[in-house]
PDB file of C-alpha atoms in Angstrom:
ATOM      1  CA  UNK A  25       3.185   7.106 -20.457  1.00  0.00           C
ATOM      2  CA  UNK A  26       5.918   4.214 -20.384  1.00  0.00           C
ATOM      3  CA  UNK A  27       7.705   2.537 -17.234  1.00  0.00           C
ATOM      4  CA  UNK A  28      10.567   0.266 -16.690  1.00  0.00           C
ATOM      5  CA  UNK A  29       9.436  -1.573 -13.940  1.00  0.00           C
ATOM      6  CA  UNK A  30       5.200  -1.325 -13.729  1.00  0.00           C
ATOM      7  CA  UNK A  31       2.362  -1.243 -16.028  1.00  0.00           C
ATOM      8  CA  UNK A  32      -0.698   0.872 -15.255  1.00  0.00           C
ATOM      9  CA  UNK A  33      -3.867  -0.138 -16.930  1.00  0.00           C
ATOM     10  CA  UNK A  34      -7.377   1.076 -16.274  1.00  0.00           C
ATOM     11  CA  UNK A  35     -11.026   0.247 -16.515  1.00  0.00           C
ATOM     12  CA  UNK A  36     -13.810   3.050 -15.927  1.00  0.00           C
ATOM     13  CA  UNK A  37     -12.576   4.954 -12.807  1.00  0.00           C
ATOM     14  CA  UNK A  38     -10.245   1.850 -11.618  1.00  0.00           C
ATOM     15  CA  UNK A  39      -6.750   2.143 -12.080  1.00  0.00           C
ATOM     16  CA  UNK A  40      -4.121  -0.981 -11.680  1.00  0.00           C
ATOM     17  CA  UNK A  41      -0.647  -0.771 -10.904  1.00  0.00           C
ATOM     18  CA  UNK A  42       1.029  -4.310 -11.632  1.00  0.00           C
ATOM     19  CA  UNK A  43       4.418  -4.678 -10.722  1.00  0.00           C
ATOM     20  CA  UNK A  44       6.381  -6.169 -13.628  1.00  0.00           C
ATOM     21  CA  UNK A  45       9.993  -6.164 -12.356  1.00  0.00           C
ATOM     22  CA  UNK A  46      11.981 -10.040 -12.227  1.00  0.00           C
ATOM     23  CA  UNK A  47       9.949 -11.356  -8.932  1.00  0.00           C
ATOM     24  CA  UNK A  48       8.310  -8.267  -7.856  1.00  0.00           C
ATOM     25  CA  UNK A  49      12.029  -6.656  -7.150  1.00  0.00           C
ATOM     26  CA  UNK A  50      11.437  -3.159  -6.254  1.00  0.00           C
ATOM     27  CA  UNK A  51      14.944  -1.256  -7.509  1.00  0.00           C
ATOM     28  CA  UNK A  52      15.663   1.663  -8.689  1.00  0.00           C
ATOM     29  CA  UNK A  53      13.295   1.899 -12.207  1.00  0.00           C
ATOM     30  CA  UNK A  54      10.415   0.954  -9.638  1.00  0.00           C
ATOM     31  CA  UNK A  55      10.968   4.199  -7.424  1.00  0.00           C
ATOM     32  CA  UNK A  56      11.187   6.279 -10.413  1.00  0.00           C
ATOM     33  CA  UNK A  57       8.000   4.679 -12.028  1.00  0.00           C
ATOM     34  CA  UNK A  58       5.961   5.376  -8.700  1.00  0.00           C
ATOM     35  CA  UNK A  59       7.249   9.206  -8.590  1.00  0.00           C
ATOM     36  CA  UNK A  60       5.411   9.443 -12.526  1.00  0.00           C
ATOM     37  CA  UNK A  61       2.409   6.667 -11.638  1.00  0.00           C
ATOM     38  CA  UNK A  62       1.256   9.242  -8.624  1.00  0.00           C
ATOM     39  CA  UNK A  63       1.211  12.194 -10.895  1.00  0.00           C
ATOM     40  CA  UNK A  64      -0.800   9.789 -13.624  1.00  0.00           C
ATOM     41  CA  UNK A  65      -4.100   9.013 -11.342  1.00  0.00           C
ATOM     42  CA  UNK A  66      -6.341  11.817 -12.996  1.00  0.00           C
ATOM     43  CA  UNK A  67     -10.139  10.343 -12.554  1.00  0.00           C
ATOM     44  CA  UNK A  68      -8.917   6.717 -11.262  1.00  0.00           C
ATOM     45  CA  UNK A  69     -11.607   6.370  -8.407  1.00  0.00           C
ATOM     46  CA  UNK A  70      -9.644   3.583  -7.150  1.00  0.00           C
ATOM     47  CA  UNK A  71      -6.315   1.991  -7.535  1.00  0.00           C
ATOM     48  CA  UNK A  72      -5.166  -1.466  -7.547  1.00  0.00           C
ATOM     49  CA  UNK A  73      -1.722  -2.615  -6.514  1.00  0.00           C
ATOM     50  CA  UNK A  74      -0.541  -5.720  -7.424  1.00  0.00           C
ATOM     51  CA  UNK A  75       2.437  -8.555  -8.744  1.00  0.00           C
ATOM     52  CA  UNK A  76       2.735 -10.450 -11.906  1.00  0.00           C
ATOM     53  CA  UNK A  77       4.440 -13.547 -10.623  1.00  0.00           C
ATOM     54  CA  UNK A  78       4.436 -12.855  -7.243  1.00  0.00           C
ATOM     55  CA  UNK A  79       3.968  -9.875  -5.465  1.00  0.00           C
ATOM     56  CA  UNK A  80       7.229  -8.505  -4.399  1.00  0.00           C
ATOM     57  CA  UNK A  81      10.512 -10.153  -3.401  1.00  0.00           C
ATOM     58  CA  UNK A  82      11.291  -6.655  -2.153  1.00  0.00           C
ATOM     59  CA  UNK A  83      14.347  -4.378  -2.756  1.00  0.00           C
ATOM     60  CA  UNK A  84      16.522  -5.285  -5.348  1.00  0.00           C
ATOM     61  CA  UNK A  85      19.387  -4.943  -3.228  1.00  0.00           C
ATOM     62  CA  UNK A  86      21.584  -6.081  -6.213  1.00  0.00           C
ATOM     63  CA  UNK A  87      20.651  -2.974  -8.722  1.00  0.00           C
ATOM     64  CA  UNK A  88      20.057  -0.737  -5.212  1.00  0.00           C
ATOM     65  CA  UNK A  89      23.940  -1.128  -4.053  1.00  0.00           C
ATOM     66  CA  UNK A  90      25.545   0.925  -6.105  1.00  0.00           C
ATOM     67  CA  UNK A  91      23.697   3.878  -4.351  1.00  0.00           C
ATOM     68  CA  UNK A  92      23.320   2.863  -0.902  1.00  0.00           C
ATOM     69  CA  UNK A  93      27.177   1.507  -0.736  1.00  0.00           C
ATOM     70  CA  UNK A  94      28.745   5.361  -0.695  1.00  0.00           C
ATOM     71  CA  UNK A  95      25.767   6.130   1.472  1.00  0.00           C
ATOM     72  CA  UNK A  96      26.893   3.971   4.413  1.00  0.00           C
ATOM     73  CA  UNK A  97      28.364   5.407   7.788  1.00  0.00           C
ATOM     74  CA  UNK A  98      27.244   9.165   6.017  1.00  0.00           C
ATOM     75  CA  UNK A  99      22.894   9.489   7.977  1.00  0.00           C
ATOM     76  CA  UNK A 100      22.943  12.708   5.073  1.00  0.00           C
ATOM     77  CA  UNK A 101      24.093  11.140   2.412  1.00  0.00           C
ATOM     78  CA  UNK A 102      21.632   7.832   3.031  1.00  0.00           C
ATOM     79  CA  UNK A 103      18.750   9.642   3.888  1.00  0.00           C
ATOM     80  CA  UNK A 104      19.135  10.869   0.382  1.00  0.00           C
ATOM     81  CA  UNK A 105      19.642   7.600  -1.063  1.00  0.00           C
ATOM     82  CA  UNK A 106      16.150   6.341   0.428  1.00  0.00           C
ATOM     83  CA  UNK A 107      14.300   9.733  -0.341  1.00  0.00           C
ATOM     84  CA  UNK A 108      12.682   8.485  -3.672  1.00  0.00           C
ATOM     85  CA  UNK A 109      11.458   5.263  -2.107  1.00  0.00           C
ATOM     86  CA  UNK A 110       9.570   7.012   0.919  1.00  0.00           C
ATOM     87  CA  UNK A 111       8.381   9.847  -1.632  1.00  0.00           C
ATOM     88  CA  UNK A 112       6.891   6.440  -3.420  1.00  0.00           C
ATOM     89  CA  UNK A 113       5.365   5.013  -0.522  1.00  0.00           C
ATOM     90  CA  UNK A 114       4.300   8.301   0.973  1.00  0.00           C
ATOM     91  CA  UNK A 115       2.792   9.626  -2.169  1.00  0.00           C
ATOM     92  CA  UNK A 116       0.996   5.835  -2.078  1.00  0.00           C
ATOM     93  CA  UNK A 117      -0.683   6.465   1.149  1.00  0.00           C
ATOM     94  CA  UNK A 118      -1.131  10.381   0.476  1.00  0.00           C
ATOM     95  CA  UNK A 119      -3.589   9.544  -2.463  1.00  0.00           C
ATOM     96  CA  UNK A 120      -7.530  10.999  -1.832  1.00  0.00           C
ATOM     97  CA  UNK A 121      -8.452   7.482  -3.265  1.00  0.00           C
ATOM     98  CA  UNK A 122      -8.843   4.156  -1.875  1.00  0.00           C
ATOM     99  CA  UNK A 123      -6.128   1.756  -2.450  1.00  0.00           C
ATOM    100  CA  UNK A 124      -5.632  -1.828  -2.768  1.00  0.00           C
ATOM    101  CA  UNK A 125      -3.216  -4.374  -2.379  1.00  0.00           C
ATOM    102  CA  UNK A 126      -3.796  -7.670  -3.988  1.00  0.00           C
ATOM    103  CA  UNK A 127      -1.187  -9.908  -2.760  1.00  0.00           C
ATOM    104  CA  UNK A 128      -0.179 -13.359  -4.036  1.00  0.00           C
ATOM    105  CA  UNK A 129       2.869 -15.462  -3.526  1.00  0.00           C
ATOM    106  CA  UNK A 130       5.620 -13.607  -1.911  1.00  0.00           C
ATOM    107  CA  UNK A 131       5.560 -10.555  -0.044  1.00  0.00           C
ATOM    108  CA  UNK A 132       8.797  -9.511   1.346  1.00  0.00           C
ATOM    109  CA  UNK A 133      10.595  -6.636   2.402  1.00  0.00           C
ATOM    110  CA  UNK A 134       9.735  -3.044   0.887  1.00  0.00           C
ATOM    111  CA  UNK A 135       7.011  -5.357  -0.545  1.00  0.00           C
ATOM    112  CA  UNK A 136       5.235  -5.600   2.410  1.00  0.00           C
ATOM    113  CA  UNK A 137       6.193  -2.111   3.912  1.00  0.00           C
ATOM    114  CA  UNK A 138       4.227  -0.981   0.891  1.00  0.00           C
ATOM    115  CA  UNK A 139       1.431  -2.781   1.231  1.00  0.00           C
ATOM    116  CA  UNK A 140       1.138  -1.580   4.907  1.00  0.00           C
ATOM    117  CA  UNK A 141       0.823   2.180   3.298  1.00  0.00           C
ATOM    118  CA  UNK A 142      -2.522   0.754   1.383  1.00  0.00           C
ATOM    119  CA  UNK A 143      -6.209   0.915   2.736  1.00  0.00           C
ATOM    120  CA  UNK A 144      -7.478  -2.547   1.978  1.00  0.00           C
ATOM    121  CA  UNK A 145      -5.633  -5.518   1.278  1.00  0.00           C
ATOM    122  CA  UNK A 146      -6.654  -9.208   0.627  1.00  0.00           C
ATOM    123  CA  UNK A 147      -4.672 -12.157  -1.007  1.00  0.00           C
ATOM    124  CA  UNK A 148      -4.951 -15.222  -2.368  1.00  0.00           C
ATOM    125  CA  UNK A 149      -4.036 -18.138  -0.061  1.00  0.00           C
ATOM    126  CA  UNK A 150      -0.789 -18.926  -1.495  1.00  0.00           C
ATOM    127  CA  UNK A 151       0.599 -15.267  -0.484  1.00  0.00           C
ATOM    128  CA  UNK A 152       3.197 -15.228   2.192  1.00  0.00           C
ATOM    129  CA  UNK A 153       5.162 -12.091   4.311  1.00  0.00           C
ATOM    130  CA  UNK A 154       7.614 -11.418   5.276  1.00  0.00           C
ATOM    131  CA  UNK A 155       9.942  -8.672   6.872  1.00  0.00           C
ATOM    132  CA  UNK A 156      13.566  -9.941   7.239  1.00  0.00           C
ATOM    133  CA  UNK A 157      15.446  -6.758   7.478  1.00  0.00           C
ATOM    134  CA  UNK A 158      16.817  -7.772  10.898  1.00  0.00           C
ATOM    135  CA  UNK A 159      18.431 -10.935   9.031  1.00  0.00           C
ATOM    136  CA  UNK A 160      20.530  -8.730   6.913  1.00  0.00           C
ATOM    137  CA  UNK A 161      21.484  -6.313   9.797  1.00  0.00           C
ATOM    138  CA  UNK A 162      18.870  -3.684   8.398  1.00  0.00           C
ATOM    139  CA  UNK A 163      15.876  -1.852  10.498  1.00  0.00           C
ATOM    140  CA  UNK A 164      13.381  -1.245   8.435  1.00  0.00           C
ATOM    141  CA  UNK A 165      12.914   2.157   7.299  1.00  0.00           C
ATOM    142  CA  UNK A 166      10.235   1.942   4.815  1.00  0.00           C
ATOM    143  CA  UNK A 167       7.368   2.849   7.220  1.00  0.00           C
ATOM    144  CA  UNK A 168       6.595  -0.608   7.998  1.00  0.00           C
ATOM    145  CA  UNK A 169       7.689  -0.059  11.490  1.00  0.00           C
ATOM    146  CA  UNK A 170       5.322   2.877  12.016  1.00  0.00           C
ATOM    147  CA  UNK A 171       2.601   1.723  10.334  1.00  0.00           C
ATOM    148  CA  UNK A 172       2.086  -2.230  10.747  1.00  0.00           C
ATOM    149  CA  UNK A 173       1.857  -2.119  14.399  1.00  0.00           C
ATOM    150  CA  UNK A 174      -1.281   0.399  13.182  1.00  0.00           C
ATOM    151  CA  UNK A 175      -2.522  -2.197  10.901  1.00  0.00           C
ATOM    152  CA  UNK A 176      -1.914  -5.622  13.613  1.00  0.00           C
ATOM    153  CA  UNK A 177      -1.205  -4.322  16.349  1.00  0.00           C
ATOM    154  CA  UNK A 178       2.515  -3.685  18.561  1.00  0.00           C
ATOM    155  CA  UNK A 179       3.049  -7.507  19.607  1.00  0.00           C
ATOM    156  CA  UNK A 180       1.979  -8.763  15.888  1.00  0.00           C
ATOM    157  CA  UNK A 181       4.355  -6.125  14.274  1.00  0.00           C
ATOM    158  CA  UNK A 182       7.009  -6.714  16.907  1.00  0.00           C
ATOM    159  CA  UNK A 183       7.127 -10.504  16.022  1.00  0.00           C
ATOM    160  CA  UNK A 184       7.283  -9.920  12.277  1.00  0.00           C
ATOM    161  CA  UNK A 185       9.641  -7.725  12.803  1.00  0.00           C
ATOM    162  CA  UNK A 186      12.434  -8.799  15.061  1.00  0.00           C
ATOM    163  CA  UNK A 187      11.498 -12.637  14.288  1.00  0.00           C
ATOM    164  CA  UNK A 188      12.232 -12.268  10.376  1.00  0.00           C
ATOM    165  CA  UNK A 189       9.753 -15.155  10.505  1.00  0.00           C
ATOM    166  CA  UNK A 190       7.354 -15.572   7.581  1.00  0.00           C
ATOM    167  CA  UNK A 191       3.885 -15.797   7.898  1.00  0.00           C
ATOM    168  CA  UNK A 192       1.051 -17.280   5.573  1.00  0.00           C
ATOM    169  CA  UNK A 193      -2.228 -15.810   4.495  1.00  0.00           C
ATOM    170  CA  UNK A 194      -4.497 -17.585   7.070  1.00  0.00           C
ATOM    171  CA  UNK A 195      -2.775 -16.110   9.562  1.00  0.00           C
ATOM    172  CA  UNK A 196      -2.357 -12.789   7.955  1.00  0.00           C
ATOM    173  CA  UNK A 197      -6.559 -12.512   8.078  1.00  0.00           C
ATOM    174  CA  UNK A 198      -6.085 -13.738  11.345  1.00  0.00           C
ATOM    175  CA  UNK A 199      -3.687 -10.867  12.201  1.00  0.00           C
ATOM    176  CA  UNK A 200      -5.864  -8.450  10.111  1.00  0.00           C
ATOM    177  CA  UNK A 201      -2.859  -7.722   8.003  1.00  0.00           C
ATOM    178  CA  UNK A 202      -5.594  -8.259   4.968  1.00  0.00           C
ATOM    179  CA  UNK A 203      -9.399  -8.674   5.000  1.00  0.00           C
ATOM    180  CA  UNK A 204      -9.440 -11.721   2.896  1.00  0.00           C
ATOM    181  CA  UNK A 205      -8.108 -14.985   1.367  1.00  0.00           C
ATOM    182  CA  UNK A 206      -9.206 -16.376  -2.194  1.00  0.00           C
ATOM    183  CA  UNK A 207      -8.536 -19.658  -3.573  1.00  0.00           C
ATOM    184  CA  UNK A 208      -6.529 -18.823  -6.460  1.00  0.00           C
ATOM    185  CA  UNK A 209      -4.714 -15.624  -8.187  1.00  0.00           C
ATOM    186  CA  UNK A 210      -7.317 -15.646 -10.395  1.00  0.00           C
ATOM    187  CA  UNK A 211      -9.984 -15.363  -7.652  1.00  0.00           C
ATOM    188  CA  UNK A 212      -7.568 -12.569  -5.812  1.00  0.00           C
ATOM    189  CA  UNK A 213      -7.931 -10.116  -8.711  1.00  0.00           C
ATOM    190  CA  UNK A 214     -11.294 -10.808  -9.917  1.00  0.00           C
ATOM    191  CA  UNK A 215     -12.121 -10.064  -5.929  1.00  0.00           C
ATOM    192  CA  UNK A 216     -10.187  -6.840  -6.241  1.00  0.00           C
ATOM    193  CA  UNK A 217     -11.370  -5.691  -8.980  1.00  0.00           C
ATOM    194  CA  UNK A 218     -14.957  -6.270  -7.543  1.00  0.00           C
ATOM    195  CA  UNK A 219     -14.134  -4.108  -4.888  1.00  0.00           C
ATOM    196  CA  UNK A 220     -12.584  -1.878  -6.589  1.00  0.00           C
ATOM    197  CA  UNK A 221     -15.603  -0.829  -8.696  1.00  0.00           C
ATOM    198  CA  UNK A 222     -18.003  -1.223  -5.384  1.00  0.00           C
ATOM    199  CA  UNK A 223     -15.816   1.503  -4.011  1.00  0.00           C
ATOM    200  CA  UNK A 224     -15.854   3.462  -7.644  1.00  0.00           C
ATOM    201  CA  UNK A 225     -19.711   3.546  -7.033  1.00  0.00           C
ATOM    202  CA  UNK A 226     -19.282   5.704  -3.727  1.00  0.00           C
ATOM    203  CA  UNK A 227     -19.315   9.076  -3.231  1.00  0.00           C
ATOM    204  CA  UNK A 228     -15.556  10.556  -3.766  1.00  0.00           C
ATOM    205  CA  UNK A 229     -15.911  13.156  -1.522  1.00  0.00           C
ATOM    206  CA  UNK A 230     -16.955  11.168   1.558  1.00  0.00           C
ATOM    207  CA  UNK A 231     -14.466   8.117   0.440  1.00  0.00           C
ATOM    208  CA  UNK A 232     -11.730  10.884   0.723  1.00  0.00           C
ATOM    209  CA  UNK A 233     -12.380  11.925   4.348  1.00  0.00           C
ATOM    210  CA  UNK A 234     -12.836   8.435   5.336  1.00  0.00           C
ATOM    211  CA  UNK A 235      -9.337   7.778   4.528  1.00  0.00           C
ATOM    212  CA  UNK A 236      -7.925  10.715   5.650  1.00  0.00           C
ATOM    213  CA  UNK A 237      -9.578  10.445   9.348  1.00  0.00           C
ATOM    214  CA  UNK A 238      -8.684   6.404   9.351  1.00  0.00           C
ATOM    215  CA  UNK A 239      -5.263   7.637   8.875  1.00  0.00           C
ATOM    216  CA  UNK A 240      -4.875  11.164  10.306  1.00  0.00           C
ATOM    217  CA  UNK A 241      -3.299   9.106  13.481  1.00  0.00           C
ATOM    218  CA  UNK A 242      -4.739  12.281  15.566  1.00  0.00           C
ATOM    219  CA  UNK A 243      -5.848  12.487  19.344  1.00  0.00           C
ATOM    220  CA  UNK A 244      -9.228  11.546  19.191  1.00  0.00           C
ATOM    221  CA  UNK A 245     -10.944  15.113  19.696  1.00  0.00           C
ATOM    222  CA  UNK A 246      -8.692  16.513  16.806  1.00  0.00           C
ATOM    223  CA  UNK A 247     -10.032  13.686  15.265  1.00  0.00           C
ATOM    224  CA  UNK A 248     -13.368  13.945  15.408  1.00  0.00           C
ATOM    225  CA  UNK A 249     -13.541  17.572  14.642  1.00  0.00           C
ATOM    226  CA  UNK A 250     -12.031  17.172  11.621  1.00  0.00           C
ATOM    227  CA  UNK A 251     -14.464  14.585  10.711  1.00  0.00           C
ATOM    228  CA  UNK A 252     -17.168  17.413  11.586  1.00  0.00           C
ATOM    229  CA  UNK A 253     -15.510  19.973   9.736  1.00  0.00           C
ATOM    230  CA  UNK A 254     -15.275  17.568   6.363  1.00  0.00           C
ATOM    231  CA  UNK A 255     -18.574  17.175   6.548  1.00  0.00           C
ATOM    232  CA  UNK A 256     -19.750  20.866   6.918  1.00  0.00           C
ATOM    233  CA  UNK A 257     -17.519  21.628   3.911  1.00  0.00           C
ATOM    234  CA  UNK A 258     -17.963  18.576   1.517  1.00  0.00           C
ATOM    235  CA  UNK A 259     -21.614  16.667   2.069  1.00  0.00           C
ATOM    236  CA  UNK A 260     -24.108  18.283   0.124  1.00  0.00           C
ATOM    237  CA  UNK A 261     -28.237  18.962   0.191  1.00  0.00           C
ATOM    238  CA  UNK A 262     -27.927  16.106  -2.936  1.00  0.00           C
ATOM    239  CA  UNK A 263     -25.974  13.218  -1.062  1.00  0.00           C
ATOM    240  CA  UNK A 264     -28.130  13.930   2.366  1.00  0.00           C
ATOM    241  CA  UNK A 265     -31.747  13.684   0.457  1.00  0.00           C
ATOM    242  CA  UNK A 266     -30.487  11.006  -1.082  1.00  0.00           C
ATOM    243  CA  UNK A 267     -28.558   8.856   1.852  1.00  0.00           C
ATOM    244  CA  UNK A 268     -32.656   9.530   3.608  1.00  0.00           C
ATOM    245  CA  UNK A 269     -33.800   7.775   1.176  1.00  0.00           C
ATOM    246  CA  UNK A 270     -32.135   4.373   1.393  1.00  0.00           C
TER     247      UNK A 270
END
């Protein structure tokens, strides 16, 4: 399969999504490519998200125009204009597989609103973020409002948020936007990759209703019973001899 705007590669179960696009721009090609990537994950344990130059400069408001334009002062005819973008970054955070975001240089925009809909993230420490919506006279409507104060917390989000203000990657691992901070690119991916193959090693099954309870965003005694009930109807006489074991 061939895309405008990404290339996916893979290695054993570990599939990598690089964004290819002039700085990371995600326009229209890149929405399209995501609808076809998500349907093109059979037996990737694990996917990998990441830039070529840089992450992502965010929406290429340039190519993007000629849709949204008409769309203005019309909620119907807009909320059709962004439906393909939040199918992308839906269907991103709707996957039964773990996903990562390796981040390095900029990270703007529906860059970082994407990243937000990933389970781990780490960067390298030239990475940067971003959010500067309110600059252009935009709210956000990506799901980085919903999600990042999930990720960082209300105040953190709120500052990124209504600030525009970047922020750089020791203080994104400060904020616990990502987990960690390598030296170089190079380092970044090498890092991802080993923890992308760590988490290939793991059970499927039990990685699976991990994610879903970390992100089910239930009260907490839904919550836990659907945690019970996964485990009544997915861990088996195999995995529990075996976890007794170690």
């Amino acid at each position: 399969m061939t895309f405008r705007s990404v290339k996916l590669t893979r290695e054993g179960g570990v599939a990598t999504l690089t964004i290819t696009s002039k700085k990371g721009a995600l326009g229209p090609a890149f929405w399209e490519d995501m609808a076809r990537v998500l349907t093109d994950l059979d037996g990737a344990r694990v996917l990998i998200v990441r830039g070529e130059e840089l992450f992502s400069a965010g929406l290429d408001v340039t190519a993007s125009a000629a849709s949204i334009a008409p769309a203005l002062g019309d909620p119907e005819k807009f909320r059709a204009v962004v439906d393909d973008m939040h199918a992308a970054i839906e269907g991103l955070a709707a996957l039964p597989i773990p996903v990562i975001a390796a981040v390095h240089g900029w990270c703007i925009g529906a860059g970082l609103e994407l990243i937000a809909a990933c389970d781990l993230r780490v960067c390298s420490a030239d990475a940067r973020f971003r959010l500067p919506e309110v600059r252009l006279g935009i709210t956000a409507d990506l799901g980085g409002l919903q999600r990042l104060p999930r990720v960082i917390g209300h105040g953190r989000a709120a500052h990124l948020a209504l600030t525009a203000e970047p922020i750089d990657a020791p203080t994104a691992e400060r904020w616990g936007l990502v987990t960690e901070v390598l030296d170089t690119p190079d380092a970044l991916f090498a890092r991802a990759q080993q923890l992308a193959l760590h988490l290939a090693g793991l059970p499927a099954r039990a990685l699976e209703g991990t994610k879903r309870i970390l992100n089910d965003d239930l009260p907490h005694a839904r919550s836990l019973a659907d945690a019970v009930q996964w485990n009544a109807l997915h861990m088996t006489a195999e995995g529990l001899a075996s976890a007794l074991k170690t």
